[in-house]
Amino acid sequence: MKGNDLRGKTFFVTGGSGGLGRAISKLLIVRGAHITIFGRRPGPLIEAREELLAARLDDNQQVDMVAIDMSDYTKVHEAFVSQRRTADVLYCVAGGNHAENGFLVDIPARALETCMANNYFASAYAAKAILDIWVDDDEKEGLEHPHPRVRKIVFIASAAAFLSSPGSIAYTRKSSFA
């Protein structure tokens, strides 16, 4: 991946249907990358995919989408394996804390679990799944490729990892783990 030319490279972007994930996906597509976006809600995924298709450099660029709950390792692994292309780079962007806002004394214990699932585990499971796939690929290639390909995982974290915010106990603590 030299400079801005990403032609022939494949990127998986969790949380790619909105916010920062969508913006990252658009930056990648205009540089020639193949993109697969992952998100929970089909509606925003469809909208993001249409936007990415319109921004492609050429019609050969693949833009795929997967509606999935990223907090289930088995489903994430299956979704990654079933894609047309294996990612060269994984962006872990999925997350948020809208339902978990509140002070610890005021929020239900389940909100803590939900926040960890939607933020920490969504990234951890995505990273684990792609690493497992990459290791398997490298082992299959064996002697043909004595040097494994360079691949990358990028974790996007919130500033909440470094600065606590009143009423964001579930999310702030989660961000410090990422």
PDB file of N, CA and C in Angstrom, residues 127-168:
ATOM      1  N   ALA A 127     -11.081  -8.671  15.781  1.00  0.00           N
ATOM      2  CA  ALA A 127      -9.631  -8.842  15.682  1.00  0.00           C
ATOM      3  C   ALA A 127      -9.246 -10.319  15.778  1.00  0.00           C
ATOM      4  N   LYS A 128      -9.835 -11.021  16.720  1.00  0.00           N
ATOM      5  CA  LYS A 128      -9.539 -12.452  16.880  1.00  0.00           C
ATOM      6  C   LYS A 128      -9.938 -13.230  15.629  1.00  0.00           C
ATOM      7  N   ALA A 129     -11.105 -12.947  15.081  1.00  0.00           N
ATOM      8  CA  ALA A 129     -11.578 -13.664  13.892  1.00  0.00           C
ATOM      9  C   ALA A 129     -10.651 -13.442  12.705  1.00  0.00           C
ATOM     10  N   ILE A 130     -10.270 -12.199  12.454  1.00  0.00           N
ATOM     11  CA  ILE A 130      -9.416 -11.932  11.288  1.00  0.00           C
ATOM     12  C   ILE A 130      -8.011 -12.500  11.506  1.00  0.00           C
ATOM     13  N   LEU A 131      -7.512 -12.441  12.729  1.00  0.00           N
ATOM     14  CA  LEU A 131      -6.202 -13.050  13.009  1.00  0.00           C
ATOM     15  C   LEU A 131      -6.228 -14.556  12.762  1.00  0.00           C
ATOM     16  N   ASP A 132      -7.300 -15.222  13.199  1.00  0.00           N
ATOM     17  CA  ASP A 132      -7.430 -16.659  12.959  1.00  0.00           C
ATOM     18  C   ASP A 132      -7.435 -16.958  11.460  1.00  0.00           C
ATOM     19  N   ILE A 133      -8.143 -16.153  10.694  1.00  0.00           N
ATOM     20  CA  ILE A 133      -8.211 -16.329   9.238  1.00  0.00           C
ATOM     21  C   ILE A 133      -6.838 -16.103   8.612  1.00  0.00           C
ATOM     22  N   TRP A 134      -6.167 -15.040   9.016  1.00  0.00           N
ATOM     23  CA  TRP A 134      -4.846 -14.741   8.460  1.00  0.00           C
ATOM     24  C   TRP A 134      -3.835 -15.850   8.766  1.00  0.00           C
ATOM     25  N   VAL A 135      -3.844 -16.348   9.988  1.00  0.00           N
ATOM     26  CA  VAL A 135      -2.921 -17.424  10.357  1.00  0.00           C
ATOM     27  C   VAL A 135      -3.209 -18.665   9.515  1.00  0.00           C
ATOM     28  N   ASP A 136      -4.488 -19.019   9.369  1.00  0.00           N
ATOM     29  CA  ASP A 136      -4.852 -20.166   8.532  1.00  0.00           C
ATOM     30  C   ASP A 136      -4.389 -19.966   7.094  1.00  0.00           C
ATOM     31  N   ASP A 137      -4.597 -18.771   6.554  1.00  0.00           N
ATOM     32  CA  ASP A 137      -4.161 -18.472   5.182  1.00  0.00           C
ATOM     33  C   ASP A 137      -2.657 -18.623   5.039  1.00  0.00           C
ATOM     34  N   ASP A 138      -1.907 -18.096   5.991  1.00  0.00           N
ATOM     35  CA  ASP A 138      -0.448 -18.185   5.923  1.00  0.00           C
ATOM     36  C   ASP A 138       0.019 -19.641   5.997  1.00  0.00           C
ATOM     37  N   GLU A 139      -0.648 -20.447   6.834  1.00  0.00           N
ATOM     38  CA  GLU A 139      -0.276 -21.857   6.944  1.00  0.00           C
ATOM     39  C   GLU A 139      -0.586 -22.606   5.655  1.00  0.00           C
ATOM     40  N   LYS A 140      -1.704 -22.279   5.003  1.00  0.00           N
ATOM     41  CA  LYS A 140      -2.073 -22.926   3.736  1.00  0.00           C
ATOM     42  C   LYS A 140      -1.101 -22.566   2.624  1.00  0.00           C
ATOM     43  N   GLU A 141      -0.607 -21.341   2.639  1.00  0.00           N
ATOM     44  CA  GLU A 141       0.308 -20.898   1.589  1.00  0.00           C
ATOM     45  C   GLU A 141       1.678 -21.543   1.739  1.00  0.00           C
ATOM     46  N   GLY A 142       2.042 -21.921   2.941  1.00  0.00           N
ATOM     47  CA  GLY A 142       3.260 -22.660   3.222  1.00  0.00           C
ATOM     48  C   GLY A 142       4.497 -22.198   2.490  1.00  0.00           C
ATOM     49  N   LEU A 143       5.111 -23.122   1.765  1.00  0.00           N
ATOM     50  CA  LEU A 143       6.390 -22.849   1.111  1.00  0.00           C
ATOM     51  C   LEU A 143       6.295 -21.853  -0.031  1.00  0.00           C
ATOM     52  N   GLU A 144       5.118 -21.703  -0.614  1.00  0.00           N
ATOM     53  CA  GLU A 144       4.968 -20.762  -1.722  1.00  0.00           C
ATOM     54  C   GLU A 144       5.237 -19.330  -1.281  1.00  0.00           C
ATOM     55  N   HIS A 145       4.935 -19.026  -0.052  1.00  0.00           N
ATOM     56  CA  HIS A 145       5.119 -17.679   0.485  1.00  0.00           C
ATOM     57  C   HIS A 145       5.839 -17.783   1.830  1.00  0.00           C
ATOM     58  N   PRO A 146       7.165 -17.874   1.815  1.00  0.00           N
ATOM     59  CA  PRO A 146       7.886 -18.046   3.081  1.00  0.00           C
ATOM     60  C   PRO A 146       7.758 -16.849   4.020  1.00  0.00           C
ATOM     61  N   HIS A 147       7.393 -15.687   3.480  1.00  0.00           N
ATOM     62  CA  HIS A 147       7.217 -14.507   4.320  1.00  0.00           C
ATOM     63  C   HIS A 147       5.739 -14.124   4.322  1.00  0.00           C
ATOM     64  N   PRO A 148       5.089 -14.167   5.488  1.00  0.00           N
ATOM     65  CA  PRO A 148       3.671 -13.804   5.542  1.00  0.00           C
ATOM     66  C   PRO A 148       3.435 -12.384   5.026  1.00  0.00           C
ATOM     67  N   ARG A 149       2.280 -12.194   4.438  1.00  0.00           N
ATOM     68  CA  ARG A 149       1.910 -10.859   3.961  1.00  0.00           C
ATOM     69  C   ARG A 149       1.747  -9.908   5.144  1.00  0.00           C
ATOM     70  N   VAL A 150       1.986  -8.646   4.892  1.00  0.00           N
ATOM     71  CA  VAL A 150       1.779  -7.626   5.915  1.00  0.00           C
ATOM     72  C   VAL A 150       0.295  -7.275   5.922  1.00  0.00           C
ATOM     73  N   ARG A 151      -0.295  -7.389   7.084  1.00  0.00           N
ATOM     74  CA  ARG A 151      -1.711  -7.056   7.260  1.00  0.00           C
ATOM     75  C   ARG A 151      -1.812  -6.190   8.502  1.00  0.00           C
ATOM     76  N   LYS A 152      -2.947  -5.504   8.624  1.00  0.00           N
ATOM     77  CA  LYS A 152      -3.067  -4.561   9.742  1.00  0.00           C
ATOM     78  C   LYS A 152      -4.450  -4.621  10.379  1.00  0.00           C
ATOM     79  N   ILE A 153      -4.462  -4.340  11.675  1.00  0.00           N
ATOM     80  CA  ILE A 153      -5.703  -4.131  12.422  1.00  0.00           C
ATOM     81  C   ILE A 153      -5.604  -2.748  13.034  1.00  0.00           C
ATOM     82  N   VAL A 154      -6.645  -1.958  12.829  1.00  0.00           N
ATOM     83  CA  VAL A 154      -6.684  -0.599  13.362  1.00  0.00           C
ATOM     84  C   VAL A 154      -7.853  -0.516  14.334  1.00  0.00           C
ATOM     85  N   PHE A 155      -7.561  -0.180  15.592  1.00  0.00           N
ATOM     86  CA  PHE A 155      -8.595   0.006  16.601  1.00  0.00           C
ATOM     87  C   PHE A 155      -8.870   1.496  16.742  1.00  0.00           C
ATOM     88  N   ILE A 156     -10.119   1.867  16.615  1.00  0.00           N
ATOM     89  CA  ILE A 156     -10.525   3.253  16.821  1.00  0.00           C
ATOM     90  C   ILE A 156     -11.112   3.340  18.227  1.00  0.00           C
ATOM     91  N   ALA A 157     -10.551   4.204  19.050  1.00  0.00           N
ATOM     92  CA  ALA A 157     -11.017   4.366  20.425  1.00  0.00           C
ATOM     93  C   ALA A 157     -11.489   5.793  20.649  1.00  0.00           C
ATOM     94  N   SER A 158     -12.335   5.935  21.600  1.00  0.00           N
ATOM     95  CA  SER A 158     -12.880   7.234  21.968  1.00  0.00           C
ATOM     96  C   SER A 158     -11.935   7.957  22.930  1.00  0.00           C
ATOM     97  N   ALA A 159     -12.030   9.252  22.943  1.00  0.00           N
ATOM     98  CA  ALA A 159     -11.288  10.041  23.926  1.00  0.00           C
ATOM     99  C   ALA A 159     -11.741   9.695  25.341  1.00  0.00           C
ATOM    100  N   ALA A 160     -12.899   9.034  25.446  1.00  0.00           N
ATOM    101  CA  ALA A 160     -13.394   8.615  26.753  1.00  0.00           C
ATOM    102  C   ALA A 160     -12.438   7.627  27.423  1.00  0.00           C
ATOM    103  N   ALA A 161     -11.550   7.034  26.650  1.00  0.00           N
ATOM    104  CA  ALA A 161     -10.554   6.136  27.236  1.00  0.00           C
ATOM    105  C   ALA A 161      -9.591   6.892  28.144  1.00  0.00           C
ATOM    106  N   PHE A 162      -9.457   8.183  27.910  1.00  0.00           N
ATOM    107  CA  PHE A 162      -8.475   8.982  28.637  1.00  0.00           C
ATOM    108  C   PHE A 162      -9.090  10.022  29.565  1.00  0.00           C
ATOM    109  N   LEU A 163     -10.349  10.315  29.375  1.00  0.00           N
ATOM    110  CA  LEU A 163     -10.999  11.370  30.143  1.00  0.00           C
ATOM    111  C   LEU A 163     -12.403  10.930  30.527  1.00  0.00           C
ATOM    112  N   SER A 164     -12.623  10.735  31.808  1.00  0.00           N
ATOM    113  CA  SER A 164     -13.945  10.326  32.269  1.00  0.00           C
ATOM    114  C   SER A 164     -14.949  11.440  32.088  1.00  0.00           C
ATOM    115  N   SER A 165     -16.174  11.029  31.854  1.00  0.00           N
ATOM    116  CA  SER A 165     -17.262  11.976  31.660  1.00  0.00           C
ATOM    117  C   SER A 165     -18.411  11.596  32.586  1.00  0.00           C
ATOM    118  N   PRO A 166     -18.926  12.524  33.377  1.00  0.00           N
ATOM    119  CA  PRO A 166     -20.040  12.205  34.270  1.00  0.00           C
ATOM    120  C   PRO A 166     -21.211  11.615  33.492  1.00  0.00           C
ATOM    121  N   GLY A 167     -21.752  10.522  33.999  1.00  0.00           N
ATOM    122  CA  GLY A 167     -22.905   9.897  33.368  1.00  0.00           C
ATOM    123  C   GLY A 167     -22.550   8.917  32.265  1.00  0.00           C
ATOM    124  N   SER A 168     -21.279   8.634  32.098  1.00  0.00           N
ATOM    125  CA  SER A 168     -20.855   7.697  31.052  1.00  0.00           C
ATOM    126  C   SER A 168     -20.016   6.564  31.637  1.00  0.00           C
TER     127      SER A 168
END
